[in-house]
Amino acid sequence: MSRPRAEAVVDVAAIRENVAALRAHVGGRDLMAVVKADGYGHGLVESARASREGGATWLGVALLDEALALRAAGDSGPILSWLAVPGERYAAAIEAAVDVAAYTVDQLDEISAAASVAGRPAMVQLKVDTGLGRGGGSLRSWPDIVRHAGELERAGRIRVSGIWSHLAAGDEPGHPANKAQVVAFADALDVGRAAGLDPQHVHLANSGATLTASETWHTMVRPGISVYGLSPLAGGASPVPLRPAMTLVAALALVKTLPAGHGVSYGHTFVTDHETTVGLVPLGYGDGVPRHASNVADVAIDGVRLPIIGRICMDQFVVDLGAVMPLVGDAVVVFGEGHDGSPTADDWARAAQTISYEIVTRIGPRVPRRHVDTGTA
Ligand SMILES: *Cc1c(COP(=O)(O)O)cnc(C)c1O
């Protein structure tokens, strides 16, 4: 039986087990599994389903379209969507019972207008910028935001179901920004409560803080990358057992021997110094394999590491087969769980000087996802 050119095999059992382990680690608090960007490349609906099975009480997405796709696929549990632009379809969010984020008074007004059309209150989670300097209401505007939200809540237009924030350095436990953000968040909560708000959900922790910082856990944690089995901590360390869910595999397309002194791939950035048997891997940056890993990253065949030689092209790259004598069609593991000596997404991230998030999320639509379930349940 021949294997496909390439596929990303996603083990939903790993997602389920990672979520269960993370939730146990935080003492059974609510857990919002972040499934934005097609579940970090693992498949939106499949990742969401496995997360729910593992005990995720909430799902988090960036875009309302992602939330609505989950509803269309039959997910009926709590979902928060947090990134909007003017003209956002808040009516559709209310209709679909999706919680939305608000960062500004103007957004609250837009949400409130949609609620009056819908004839029922919108569920809103107010986001405060406690130091990330990205999304969320600034600390300066926060008193106005919570005062306005309180008025709209008393008018029956919205229900403030949550107050939340996001960390700048959750993956660096000793970073001084963490302590400052924890304190700023506590203050922002006090300001919100003084304005009459009583949010049921209070959350701050991304994966890094979920793994390392109990003072950030509040009522709920909001992990993303760790759901997929990758740790954002230095060296991929994790106090919680995590198993990478995605394995990127290709079929070896060609085996041939090049003489000594032969250039390999565009620009001849690699030249053989002896007669070399090479293999052609039919994946490239058109599939999301980072060109920055040219001449640096490894793949594996039967657990044996093989270095990439020469530039990674749009559709293909070349590896030095060394003493390995594979057949065309054999499985080339680009990255995966790493248990058999194969590279991990973390290894690729180091080679390409990026983070594992980008390695898995950028695997493109030309690579089919195949979902498997190695669980016994
Ligand atoms: C992506 C994202 C997360 C998840 O972060 P990880 O580092 O992947 O755990 C949590 N909250 C917000 C607001 C995000 O954008």
Tab-separated table of N, CA, C and O in Angstrom, residues 143-239:
chain	number	residue	atom	x	y	z
A	143	PRO	N	-11.668	52.285	34.059
A	143	PRO	CA	-12.808	52.743	34.876
A	143	PRO	C	-14.026	53.111	34.026
A	143	PRO	O	-15.166	52.796	34.401
A	144	ASP	N	-13.800	53.750	32.870
A	144	ASP	CA	-14.920	54.102	31.986
A	144	ASP	C	-15.577	52.849	31.405
A	144	ASP	O	-16.801	52.774	31.259
A	145	ILE	N	-14.734	51.888	31.045
A	145	ILE	CA	-15.265	50.656	30.437
A	145	ILE	C	-16.159	49.917	31.435
A	145	ILE	O	-17.289	49.525	31.098
A	146	VAL	N	-15.681	49.736	32.652
A	146	VAL	CA	-16.485	48.963	33.609
A	146	VAL	C	-17.731	49.746	34.040
A	146	VAL	O	-18.795	49.155	34.268
A	147	ARG	N	-17.609	51.085	34.130
A	147	ARG	CA	-18.799	51.879	34.483
A	147	ARG	C	-19.869	51.722	33.398
A	147	ARG	O	-21.033	51.443	33.687
A	148	HIS	N	-19.441	51.846	32.132
A	148	HIS	CA	-20.385	51.724	31.016
A	148	HIS	C	-20.966	50.307	30.952
A	148	HIS	O	-22.167	50.132	30.736
A	149	ALA	N	-20.110	49.309	31.169
A	149	ALA	CA	-20.594	47.923	31.145
A	149	ALA	C	-21.633	47.712	32.245
A	149	ALA	O	-22.654	47.032	32.036
A	150	GLY	N	-21.403	48.312	33.411
A	150	GLY	CA	-22.364	48.189	34.510
A	150	GLY	C	-23.707	48.791	34.134
A	150	GLY	O	-24.770	48.209	34.422
A	151	GLU	N	-23.673	49.939	33.477
A	151	GLU	CA	-24.929	50.581	33.056
A	151	GLU	C	-25.683	49.702	32.056
A	151	GLU	O	-26.897	49.519	32.168
A	152	LEU	N	-24.939	49.178	31.083
A	152	LEU	CA	-25.586	48.328	30.067
A	152	LEU	C	-26.119	47.040	30.687
A	152	LEU	O	-27.159	46.525	30.264
A	153	GLU	N	-25.410	46.542	31.692
A	153	GLU	CA	-25.875	45.317	32.353
A	153	GLU	C	-27.181	45.593	33.099
A	153	GLU	O	-28.145	44.824	32.989
A	154	ARG	N	-27.227	46.724	33.815
A	154	ARG	CA	-28.443	47.051	34.560
A	154	ARG	C	-29.608	47.352	33.610
A	154	ARG	O	-30.772	47.136	33.959
A	155	ALA	N	-29.283	47.801	32.385
A	155	ALA	CA	-30.330	48.060	31.380
A	155	ALA	C	-30.755	46.782	30.659
A	155	ALA	O	-31.623	46.815	29.778
A	156	GLY	N	-30.115	45.665	30.993
A	156	GLY	CA	-30.502	44.382	30.388
A	156	GLY	C	-29.959	44.152	28.988
A	156	GLY	O	-30.379	43.220	28.302
A	157	ARG	N	-28.997	44.990	28.569
A	157	ARG	CA	-28.451	44.841	27.213
A	157	ARG	C	-27.324	43.799	27.148
A	157	ARG	O	-27.167	43.131	26.137
A	158	ILE	N	-26.529	43.744	28.205
A	158	ILE	CA	-25.421	42.786	28.226
A	158	ILE	C	-25.399	42.092	29.581
A	158	ILE	O	-26.013	42.550	30.538
A	159	ARG	N	-24.695	40.991	29.616
A	159	ARG	CA	-24.367	40.354	30.889
A	159	ARG	C	-22.847	40.222	30.900
A	159	ARG	O	-22.266	39.646	29.960
A	160	VAL	N	-22.190	40.792	31.898
A	160	VAL	CA	-20.725	40.693	31.975
A	160	VAL	C	-20.381	39.352	32.618
A	160	VAL	O	-20.367	39.208	33.838
A	161	SER	N	-20.108	38.381	31.758
A	161	SER	CA	-19.872	37.017	32.246
A	161	SER	C	-18.421	36.814	32.672
A	161	SER	O	-18.133	35.880	33.412
A	162	GLY	N	-17.527	37.695	32.204
A	162	GLY	CA	-16.121	37.493	32.552
A	162	GLY	C	-15.307	38.762	32.504
A	162	GLY	O	-15.677	39.744	31.850
A	163	ILE	N	-14.203	38.746	33.227
A	163	ILE	CA	-13.160	39.762	33.120
A	163	ILE	C	-11.850	39.002	32.969
A	163	ILE	O	-11.592	38.036	33.700
A	164	TRP	N	-11.028	39.455	32.011
A	164	TRP	CA	-9.835	38.667	31.710
A	164	TRP	C	-8.722	39.533	31.149
A	164	TRP	O	-8.924	40.707	30.802
A	165	SER	N	-7.542	38.945	31.091
A	165	SER	CA	-6.372	39.636	30.567
A	165	SER	C	-5.406	38.594	30.020
A	165	SER	O	-5.677	37.392	30.089
A	166	HIS	N	-4.296	39.059	29.431
A	166	HIS	CA	-3.366	38.145	28.762
A	166	HIS	C	-1.940	38.532	29.133
A	166	HIS	O	-1.627	39.722	29.227
A	167	LEU	N	-1.099	37.534	29.345
A	167	LEU	CA	0.265	37.770	29.830
A	167	LEU	C	1.265	37.986	28.692
A	167	LEU	O	1.148	37.388	27.625
A	168	ALA	N	2.261	38.821	28.976
A	168	ALA	CA	3.309	39.093	27.993
A	168	ALA	C	4.419	38.045	28.028
A	168	ALA	O	5.091	37.807	27.026
A	169	ALA	N	4.633	37.437	29.205
A	169	ALA	CA	5.795	36.558	29.363
A	169	ALA	C	5.452	35.334	30.207
A	169	ALA	O	6.246	34.892	31.037
A	170	GLY	N	4.282	34.784	29.969
A	170	GLY	CA	3.852	33.607	30.718
A	170	GLY	C	4.784	32.423	30.528
A	170	GLY	O	4.834	31.520	31.369
A	171	ASP	N	5.521	32.414	29.417
A	171	ASP	CA	6.450	31.322	29.132
A	171	ASP	C	7.809	31.521	29.806
A	171	ASP	O	8.698	30.692	29.670
A	172	GLU	N	7.974	32.650	30.519
A	172	GLU	CA	9.230	32.919	31.247
A	172	GLU	C	8.873	33.164	32.712
A	172	GLU	O	8.643	34.305	33.117
A	173	PRO	N	8.805	32.085	33.512
A	173	PRO	CA	8.272	32.199	34.884
A	173	PRO	C	8.933	33.290	35.719
A	173	PRO	O	8.277	33.900	36.551
A	174	GLY	N	10.209	33.576	35.509
A	174	GLY	CA	10.871	34.565	36.348
A	174	GLY	C	10.763	35.991	35.847
A	174	GLY	O	11.297	36.912	36.458
A	175	HIS	N	10.090	36.194	34.728
A	175	HIS	CA	10.044	37.530	34.121
A	175	HIS	C	9.267	38.500	35.012
A	175	HIS	O	8.163	38.184	35.458
A	176	PRO	N	9.823	39.688	35.272
A	176	PRO	CA	9.150	40.627	36.181
A	176	PRO	C	7.769	41.086	35.684
A	176	PRO	O	6.935	41.500	36.507
A	177	ALA	N	7.522	41.004	34.384
A	177	ALA	CA	6.211	41.423	33.866
A	177	ALA	C	5.090	40.573	34.463
A	177	ALA	O	3.960	41.055	34.627
A	178	ASN	N	5.384	39.318	34.796
A	178	ASN	CA	4.318	38.438	35.303
A	178	ASN	C	3.760	38.956	36.623
A	178	ASN	O	2.545	39.074	36.794
A	179	LYS	N	4.672	39.266	37.553
A	179	LYS	CA	4.226	39.735	38.861
A	179	LYS	C	3.446	41.041	38.699
A	179	LYS	O	2.389	41.237	39.301
A	180	ALA	N	3.963	41.925	37.865
A	180	ALA	CA	3.296	43.216	37.651
A	180	ALA	C	1.897	43.023	37.068
A	180	ALA	O	0.944	43.706	37.467
A	181	GLN	N	1.763	42.075	36.165
A	181	GLN	CA	0.451	41.856	35.548
A	181	GLN	C	-0.531	41.214	36.520
A	181	GLN	O	-1.733	41.518	36.486
A	182	VAL	N	-0.028	40.321	37.368
A	182	VAL	CA	-0.898	39.703	38.382
A	182	VAL	C	-1.472	40.792	39.295
A	182	VAL	O	-2.674	40.798	39.604
A	183	VAL	N	-0.615	41.725	39.707
A	183	VAL	CA	-1.062	42.804	40.593
A	183	VAL	C	-2.037	43.735	39.858
A	183	VAL	O	-3.101	44.087	40.382
A	184	ALA	N	-1.691	44.109	38.619
A	184	ALA	CA	-2.555	45.009	37.857
A	184	ALA	C	-3.919	44.366	37.596
A	184	ALA	O	-4.956	45.049	37.608
A	185	PHE	N	-3.919	43.056	37.395
A	185	PHE	CA	-5.183	42.358	37.142
A	185	PHE	C	-6.060	42.366	38.398
A	185	PHE	O	-7.275	42.601	38.315
A	186	ALA	N	-5.440	42.121	39.548
A	186	ALA	CA	-6.197	42.151	40.815
A	186	ALA	C	-6.818	43.538	41.023
A	186	ALA	O	-7.991	43.655	41.423
A	187	ASP	N	-6.044	44.579	40.729
A	187	ASP	CA	-6.571	45.944	40.861
A	187	ASP	C	-7.738	46.169	39.895
A	187	ASP	O	-8.762	46.751	40.268
A	188	ALA	N	-7.577	45.706	38.654
A	188	ALA	CA	-8.627	45.895	37.650
A	188	ALA	C	-9.906	45.166	38.060
A	188	ALA	O	-11.024	45.661	37.839
A	189	LEU	N	-9.752	44.001	38.681
A	189	LEU	CA	-10.928	43.269	39.172
A	189	LEU	C	-11.640	44.071	40.262
A	189	LEU	O	-12.878	44.151	40.281
A	190	ASP	N	-10.835	44.664	41.154
A	190	ASP	CA	-11.433	45.487	42.215
A	190	ASP	C	-12.219	46.655	41.616
A	190	ASP	O	-13.334	46.956	42.067
A	191	VAL	N	-11.640	47.293	40.611
A	191	VAL	CA	-12.314	48.425	39.971
A	191	VAL	C	-13.620	47.949	39.322
A	191	VAL	O	-14.660	48.620	39.415
A	192	GLY	N	-13.583	46.776	38.711
A	192	GLY	CA	-14.787	46.226	38.087
A	192	GLY	C	-15.862	45.911	39.112
A	192	GLY	O	-17.046	46.223	38.915
A	193	ARG	N	-15.450	45.305	40.219
A	193	ARG	CA	-16.437	44.951	41.253
A	193	ARG	C	-17.015	46.206	41.888
A	193	ARG	O	-18.216	46.266	42.184
A	194	ALA	N	-16.162	47.228	42.058
A	194	ALA	CA	-16.655	48.488	42.628
A	194	ALA	C	-17.681	49.145	41.704
A	194	ALA	O	-18.544	49.901	42.168
A	195	ALA	N	-17.597	48.829	40.413
A	195	ALA	CA	-18.573	49.364	39.457
A	195	ALA	C	-19.819	48.480	39.403
A	195	ALA	O	-20.697	48.687	38.546
A	196	GLY	N	-19.883	47.476	40.262
A	196	GLY	CA	-21.079	46.654	40.341
A	196	GLY	C	-21.026	45.380	39.521
A	196	GLY	O	-22.016	44.653	39.437
A	197	LEU	N	-19.889	45.104	38.923
A	197	LEU	CA	-19.789	43.892	38.100
A	197	LEU	C	-19.470	42.687	38.985
A	197	LEU	O	-18.769	42.807	39.990
A	198	ASP	N	-20.006	41.546	38.591
A	198	ASP	CA	-19.778	40.317	39.351
A	198	ASP	C	-19.525	39.173	38.369
A	198	ASP	O	-20.362	38.286	38.199
A	199	PRO	N	-18.356	39.212	37.698
A	199	PRO	CA	-18.097	38.236	36.624
A	199	PRO	C	-17.931	36.826	37.166
A	199	PRO	O	-17.229	36.619	38.161
A	200	GLN	N	-18.567	35.896	36.497
A	200	GLN	CA	-18.451	34.495	36.909
A	200	GLN	C	-17.077	33.924	36.523
A	200	GLN	O	-16.538	33.072	37.212
A	201	HIS	N	-16.538	34.409	35.411
A	201	HIS	CA	-15.282	33.846	34.888
A	201	HIS	C	-14.178	34.895	34.923
A	201	HIS	O	-14.347	35.994	34.381
A	202	VAL	N	-13.085	34.532	35.566
A	202	VAL	CA	-11.939	35.442	35.714
A	202	VAL	C	-10.714	34.656	35.261
A	202	VAL	O	-10.400	33.606	35.840
A	203	HIS	N	-10.051	35.151	34.205
A	203	HIS	CA	-8.962	34.325	33.650
A	203	HIS	C	-7.828	35.146	33.054
A	203	HIS	O	-8.037	36.208	32.482
A	204	LEU	N	-6.616	34.584	33.228
A	204	LEU	CA	-5.382	35.278	32.869
A	204	LEU	C	-4.351	34.333	32.250
A	204	LEU	O	-3.506	34.772	31.479
A	205	ALA	N	-4.412	33.048	32.593
A	205	ALA	CA	-3.299	32.129	32.309
A	205	ALA	C	-3.341	31.530	30.910
A	205	ALA	O	-4.291	30.841	30.550
A	206	ASN	N	-2.279	31.767	30.134
A	206	ASN	CA	-2.029	31.016	28.899
A	206	ASN	C	-1.312	29.707	29.290
A	206	ASN	O	-1.224	29.379	30.475
A	207	SER	N	-0.762	28.996	28.298
A	207	SER	CA	-0.123	27.707	28.635
A	207	SER	C	1.001	27.871	29.640
A	207	SER	O	1.096	27.104	30.604
A	208	GLY	N	1.877	28.848	29.411
A	208	GLY	CA	3.037	28.999	30.290
A	208	GLY	C	2.611	29.182	31.731
A	208	GLY	O	3.159	28.549	32.648
A	209	ALA	N	1.635	30.056	31.952
A	209	ALA	CA	1.177	30.332	33.315
A	209	ALA	C	0.341	29.174	33.862
A	209	ALA	O	0.367	28.902	35.072
A	210	THR	N	-0.372	28.483	32.995
A	210	THR	CA	-1.110	27.299	33.436
A	210	THR	C	-0.132	26.264	33.996
A	210	THR	O	-0.388	25.633	35.028
A	211	LEU	N	1.005	26.136	33.345
A	211	LEU	CA	1.995	25.141	33.774
A	211	LEU	C	2.744	25.572	35.033
A	211	LEU	O	3.131	24.728	35.836
A	212	THR	N	2.946	26.883	35.212
A	212	THR	CA	3.914	27.305	36.235
A	212	THR	C	3.416	28.271	37.305
A	212	THR	O	4.112	28.464	38.291
A	213	ALA	N	2.258	28.922	37.133
A	213	ALA	CA	1.957	30.067	38.000
A	213	ALA	C	0.534	30.011	38.547
A	213	ALA	O	-0.402	30.597	37.981
A	214	SER	N	0.363	29.354	39.704
A	214	SER	CA	-0.982	29.158	40.250
A	214	SER	C	-1.663	30.486	40.607
A	214	SER	O	-2.898	30.554	40.634
A	215	GLU	N	-0.869	31.540	40.852
A	215	GLU	CA	-1.481	32.832	41.189
A	215	GLU	C	-2.216	33.450	39.993
A	215	GLU	O	-2.914	34.448	40.141
A	216	THR	N	-2.063	32.853	38.803
A	216	THR	CA	-2.753	33.368	37.611
A	216	THR	C	-4.004	32.561	37.266
A	216	THR	O	-4.676	32.864	36.288
A	217	TRP	N	-4.283	31.530	38.031
A	217	TRP	CA	-5.316	30.577	37.597
A	217	TRP	C	-6.745	31.096	37.790
A	217	TRP	O	-7.640	30.732	37.028
A	218	HIS	N	-7.000	31.889	38.831
A	218	HIS	CA	-8.335	32.433	39.094
A	218	HIS	C	-9.420	31.366	38.921
A	218	HIS	O	-9.254	30.262	39.444
A	219	THR	N	-10.497	31.649	38.153
A	219	THR	CA	-11.553	30.621	38.036
A	219	THR	C	-11.321	29.704	36.843
A	219	THR	O	-11.989	28.672	36.703
A	220	MET	N	-10.383	30.117	35.959
A	220	MET	CA	-10.259	29.376	34.691
A	220	MET	C	-8.884	29.637	34.094
A	220	MET	O	-8.336	30.735	34.237
A	221	VAL	N	-8.320	28.619	33.417
A	221	VAL	CA	-7.095	28.804	32.645
A	221	VAL	C	-7.425	28.710	31.152
A	221	VAL	O	-8.477	28.181	30.772
A	222	ARG	N	-6.514	29.234	30.337
A	222	ARG	CA	-6.829	29.432	28.917
A	222	ARG	C	-5.656	28.956	28.046
A	222	ARG	O	-5.077	29.725	27.288
A	223	PRO	N	-5.306	27.677	28.135
A	223	PRO	CA	-4.138	27.193	27.400
A	223	PRO	C	-4.432	26.891	25.931
A	223	PRO	O	-5.531	26.455	25.572
A	224	GLY	N	-3.412	27.123	25.105
A	224	GLY	CA	-3.505	26.775	23.691
A	224	GLY	C	-2.461	25.732	23.323
A	224	GLY	O	-2.743	24.542	23.243
A	225	ILE	N	-1.208	26.167	23.198
A	225	ILE	CA	-0.176	25.272	22.642
A	225	ILE	C	-0.034	23.978	23.432
A	225	ILE	O	0.216	22.910	22.855
A	226	SER	N	-0.229	24.040	24.752
A	226	SER	CA	-0.046	22.828	25.559
A	226	SER	C	-1.160	21.810	25.324
A	226	SER	O	-0.962	20.606	25.536
A	227	VAL	N	-2.315	22.279	24.868
A	227	VAL	CA	-3.414	21.372	24.509
A	227	VAL	C	-2.942	20.412	23.406
A	227	VAL	O	-3.330	19.242	23.362
A	228	TYR	N	-2.050	20.954	22.551
A	228	TYR	CA	-1.571	20.166	21.410
A	228	TYR	C	-0.287	19.414	21.748
A	228	TYR	O	0.343	18.821	20.879
A	229	GLY	N	0.112	19.489	23.036
A	229	GLY	CA	1.219	18.671	23.502
A	229	GLY	C	2.577	19.324	23.420
A	229	GLY	O	3.600	18.640	23.579
A	230	LEU	N	2.613	20.641	23.201
A	230	LEU	CA	3.882	21.357	23.120
A	230	LEU	C	3.944	22.362	24.256
A	230	LEU	O	2.956	23.018	24.564
A	231	SER	N	5.107	22.458	24.888
A	231	SER	CA	5.273	23.386	25.997
A	231	SER	C	5.979	24.641	25.520
A	231	SER	O	6.965	24.562	24.788
A	232	PRO	N	5.525	25.817	25.973
A	232	PRO	CA	6.210	27.063	25.594
A	232	PRO	C	7.407	27.361	26.485
A	232	PRO	O	8.122	28.323	26.238
A	233	LEU	N	7.611	26.546	27.527
A	233	LEU	CA	8.697	26.824	28.462
A	233	LEU	C	10.048	26.485	27.816
A	233	LEU	O	10.107	25.721	26.846
A	234	ALA	N	11.112	27.050	28.367
A	234	ALA	CA	12.448	26.860	27.808
A	234	ALA	C	12.744	25.372	27.631
A	234	ALA	O	12.506	24.571	28.540
A	235	GLY	N	13.240	25.028	26.470
A	235	GLY	CA	13.612	23.644	26.197
A	235	GLY	C	12.442	22.692	26.093
A	235	GLY	O	12.626	21.483	26.060
A	236	GLY	N	11.210	23.242	26.034
A	236	GLY	CA	10.031	22.387	25.938
A	236	GLY	C	9.729	21.657	27.234
A	236	GLY	O	8.974	20.678	27.252
A	237	ALA	N	10.306	22.143	28.352
A	237	ALA	CA	10.067	21.497	29.645
A	237	ALA	C	8.604	21.642	30.037
A	237	ALA	O	7.944	22.602	29.645
A	238	SER	N	8.104	20.685	30.830
A	238	SER	CA	6.733	20.792	31.312
A	238	SER	C	6.556	19.992	32.592
A	238	SER	O	6.943	18.823	32.644
A	239	PRO	N	5.967	20.613	33.630
A	239	PRO	CA	5.673	19.865	34.855
A	239	PRO	C	4.468	18.941	34.686
A	239	PRO	O	4.191	18.129	35.566
